[in-house]
């Protein structure tokens, strides 16, 4: 059974204090790992898809990396507007549905 | 109107009521999804439709009844719900369904449902 674990559950950062969020996964053949951002009362917003170990993608202050067992979402010099819940999802082999983690709730304090 | 829209945004209903949630996608996608999001829990997939055909029913109780009249519209009909069904219901769409390279899902804003 495909599994996703995100850590930490919550993270509080000062503005400008860089950090990383973790997404550990267990799948029988990874076809894709997805990162989303979700603001309170809104639907998840797509950020990145990673397909193979060693792949990296960047968008503004965010950088996602992937290994065979986990993915990291690095946040460089975060701003208060980066505060949100960040969700990770994985798709295993075949047509199995995506499995989502519980998310990491990030708070960036000015 | 762009992206994925959902109506209503908020809904309060009694356990004996019948209501429907509506989702519309303006992205030209072929697959549509219903998810349930409860506090402290991961997103739970409920139903998947691909080219209007239901391809996934994740053991959802029969008090939830989906309908997909075309690739752009998706409904979730609700009847005799329980208080534990209170949650955020999210609709999503993707170009292709699971297993394809075009399966990135794009979500609507959700319907916040409260069952009294």
GROMACS .gro file of N, CA, C and O in nm, chain B residues 78-116:
model
  156
  188UNK      N    1  -2.625   1.475  -0.232
  188UNK     CA    2  -2.616   1.440  -0.091
  188UNK      C    3  -2.755   1.413  -0.033
  188UNK      O    4  -2.848   1.492  -0.059
  189UNK      N    5  -2.769   1.306   0.042
  189UNK     CA    6  -2.899   1.282   0.108
  189UNK      C    7  -2.877   1.199   0.233
  189UNK      O    8  -2.792   1.111   0.238
  190UNK      N    9  -2.957   1.232   0.334
  190UNK     CA   10  -2.951   1.169   0.466
  190UNK      C   11  -2.809   1.159   0.518
  190UNK      O   12  -2.759   1.052   0.556
  191UNK      N   13  -2.739   1.273   0.518
  191UNK     CA   14  -2.601   1.275   0.566
  191UNK      C   15  -2.595   1.270   0.718
  191UNK      O   16  -2.696   1.294   0.787
  192UNK      N   17  -2.478   1.240   0.768
  192UNK     CA   18  -2.452   1.233   0.911
  192UNK      C   19  -2.361   1.349   0.953
  192UNK      O   20  -2.286   1.402   0.870
  193UNK      N   21  -2.364   1.387   1.080
  193UNK     CA   22  -2.275   1.497   1.124
  193UNK      C   23  -2.128   1.472   1.091
  193UNK      O   24  -2.055   1.568   1.062
  194UNK      N   25  -2.083   1.347   1.093
  194UNK     CA   26  -1.943   1.318   1.062
  194UNK      C   27  -1.907   1.341   0.916
  194UNK      O   28  -1.790   1.333   0.877
  195UNK      N   29  -2.008   1.369   0.833
  195UNK     CA   30  -1.983   1.401   0.694
  195UNK      C   31  -1.946   1.549   0.676
  195UNK      O   32  -1.911   1.592   0.565
  196UNK      N   33  -1.955   1.625   0.782
  196UNK     CA   34  -1.914   1.767   0.775
  196UNK      C   35  -1.765   1.774   0.741
  196UNK      O   36  -1.682   1.710   0.805
  197UNK      N   37  -1.734   1.852   0.637
  197UNK     CA   38  -1.595   1.858   0.588
  197UNK      C   39  -1.588   1.958   0.474
  197UNK      O   40  -1.689   2.018   0.435
  198UNK      N   41  -1.469   1.974   0.419
  198UNK     CA   42  -1.449   2.051   0.297
  198UNK      C   43  -1.449   1.952   0.180
  198UNK      O   44  -1.369   1.858   0.179
  199UNK      N   45  -1.537   1.973   0.085
  199UNK     CA   46  -1.544   1.883  -0.031
  199UNK      C   47  -1.480   1.954  -0.150
  199UNK      O   48  -1.522   2.062  -0.191
  200UNK      N   49  -1.377   1.890  -0.201
  200UNK     CA   50  -1.296   1.948  -0.308
  200UNK      C   51  -1.318   1.874  -0.438
  200UNK      O   52  -1.321   1.751  -0.442
  201UNK      N   53  -1.328   1.951  -0.543
  201UNK     CA   54  -1.334   1.896  -0.678
  201UNK      C   55  -1.200   1.925  -0.746
  201UNK      O   56  -1.137   2.029  -0.719
  202UNK      N   57  -1.155   1.835  -0.829
  202UNK     CA   58  -1.032   1.856  -0.903
  202UNK      C   59  -1.049   1.803  -1.045
  202UNK      O   60  -1.139   1.722  -1.072
  203UNK      N   61  -0.964   1.850  -1.136
  203UNK     CA   62  -0.964   1.797  -1.271
  203UNK      C   63  -0.821   1.779  -1.318
  203UNK      O   64  -0.728   1.842  -1.266
  204UNK      N   65  -0.804   1.691  -1.417
  204UNK     CA   66  -0.672   1.672  -1.478
  204UNK      C   67  -0.691   1.638  -1.624
  204UNK      O   68  -0.797   1.590  -1.665
  205UNK      N   69  -0.583   1.659  -1.701
  205UNK     CA   70  -0.592   1.631  -1.843
  205UNK      C   71  -0.617   1.482  -1.866
  205UNK      O   72  -0.700   1.443  -1.948
  206UNK      N   73  -0.539   1.398  -1.795
  206UNK     CA   74  -0.556   1.254  -1.803
  206UNK      C   75  -0.579   1.198  -1.665
  206UNK      O   76  -0.569   1.268  -1.565
  207UNK      N   77  -0.609   1.070  -1.658
  207UNK     CA   78  -0.633   1.005  -1.529
  207UNK      C   79  -0.505   0.939  -1.481
  207UNK      O   80  -0.400   0.950  -1.542
  208UNK      N   81  -0.513   0.871  -1.368
  208UNK     CA   82  -0.397   0.812  -1.306
  208UNK      C   83  -0.316   0.726  -1.400
  208UNK      O   84  -0.370   0.651  -1.478
  209UNK      N   85  -0.188   0.738  -1.390
  209UNK     CA   86  -0.098   0.657  -1.471
  209UNK      C   87  -0.051   0.729  -1.596
  209UNK      O   88   0.037   0.681  -1.665
  210UNK      N   89  -0.107   0.843  -1.628
  210UNK     CA   90  -0.061   0.917  -1.746
  210UNK      C   91   0.028   1.032  -1.702
  210UNK      O   92   0.026   1.074  -1.588
  211UNK      N   93   0.103   1.082  -1.795
  211UNK     CA   94   0.194   1.193  -1.765
  211UNK      C   95   0.120   1.324  -1.750
  211UNK      O   96   0.177   1.424  -1.712
  212UNK      N   97  -0.010   1.325  -1.779
  212UNK     CA   98  -0.087   1.449  -1.771
  212UNK      C   99  -0.187   1.443  -1.655
  212UNK      O  100  -0.298   1.491  -1.666
  213UNK      N  101  -0.148   1.381  -1.545
  213UNK     CA  102  -0.242   1.360  -1.437
  213UNK      C  103  -0.235   1.465  -1.328
  213UNK      O  104  -0.301   1.452  -1.226
  214UNK      N  105  -0.155   1.570  -1.348
  214UNK     CA  106  -0.151   1.676  -1.247
  214UNK      C  107  -0.292   1.729  -1.225
  214UNK      O  108  -0.360   1.769  -1.319
  215UNK      N  109  -0.335   1.728  -1.099
  215UNK     CA  110  -0.470   1.769  -1.067
  215UNK      C  111  -0.475   1.914  -1.026
  215UNK      O  112  -0.389   1.961  -0.951
  216UNK      N  113  -0.579   1.983  -1.072
  216UNK     CA  114  -0.603   2.122  -1.037
  216UNK      C  115  -0.735   2.128  -0.959
  216UNK      O  116  -0.836   2.077  -1.006
  217UNK      N  117  -0.729   2.194  -0.845
  217UNK     CA  118  -0.841   2.192  -0.752
  217UNK      C  119  -0.926   2.318  -0.757
  217UNK      O  120  -0.878   2.427  -0.787
  218UNK      N  121  -1.054   2.298  -0.724
  218UNK     CA  122  -1.143   2.410  -0.701
  218UNK      C  123  -1.129   2.461  -0.559
  218UNK      O  124  -1.051   2.405  -0.480
  219UNK      N  125  -1.205   2.564  -0.523
  219UNK     CA  126  -1.194   2.624  -0.390
  219UNK      C  127  -1.262   2.544  -0.280
  219UNK      O  128  -1.238   2.567  -0.162
  220UNK      N  129  -1.347   2.447  -0.319
  220UNK     CA  130  -1.412   2.363  -0.220
  220UNK      C  131  -1.547   2.414  -0.176
  220UNK      O  132  -1.580   2.533  -0.190
  221UNK      N  133  -1.626   2.322  -0.122
  221UNK     CA  134  -1.753   2.354  -0.056
  221UNK      C  135  -1.740   2.312   0.090
  221UNK      O  136  -1.715   2.195   0.119
  222UNK      N  137  -1.757   2.409   0.180
  222UNK     CA  138  -1.753   2.379   0.323
  222UNK      C  139  -1.892   2.333   0.365
  222UNK      O  140  -1.986   2.411   0.361
  223UNK      N  141  -1.904   2.206   0.402
  223UNK     CA  142  -2.033   2.147   0.436
  223UNK      C  143  -2.043   2.125   0.586
  223UNK      O  144  -1.953   2.069   0.648
  224UNK      N  145  -2.155   2.167   0.641
  224UNK     CA  146  -2.185   2.142   0.782
  224UNK      C  147  -2.319   2.069   0.791
  224UNK      O  148  -2.420   2.117   0.740
  225UNK      N  149  -2.316   1.951   0.851
  225UNK     CA  150  -2.438   1.871   0.868
  225UNK      C  151  -2.481   1.878   1.014
  225UNK      O  152  -2.406   1.841   1.104
  226UNK      N  153  -2.603   1.924   1.034
  226UNK     CA  154  -2.654   1.940   1.171
  226UNK      C  155  -2.745   1.826   1.210
  226UNK      O  156  -2.811   1.766   1.125
   0.00000   0.00000   0.00000
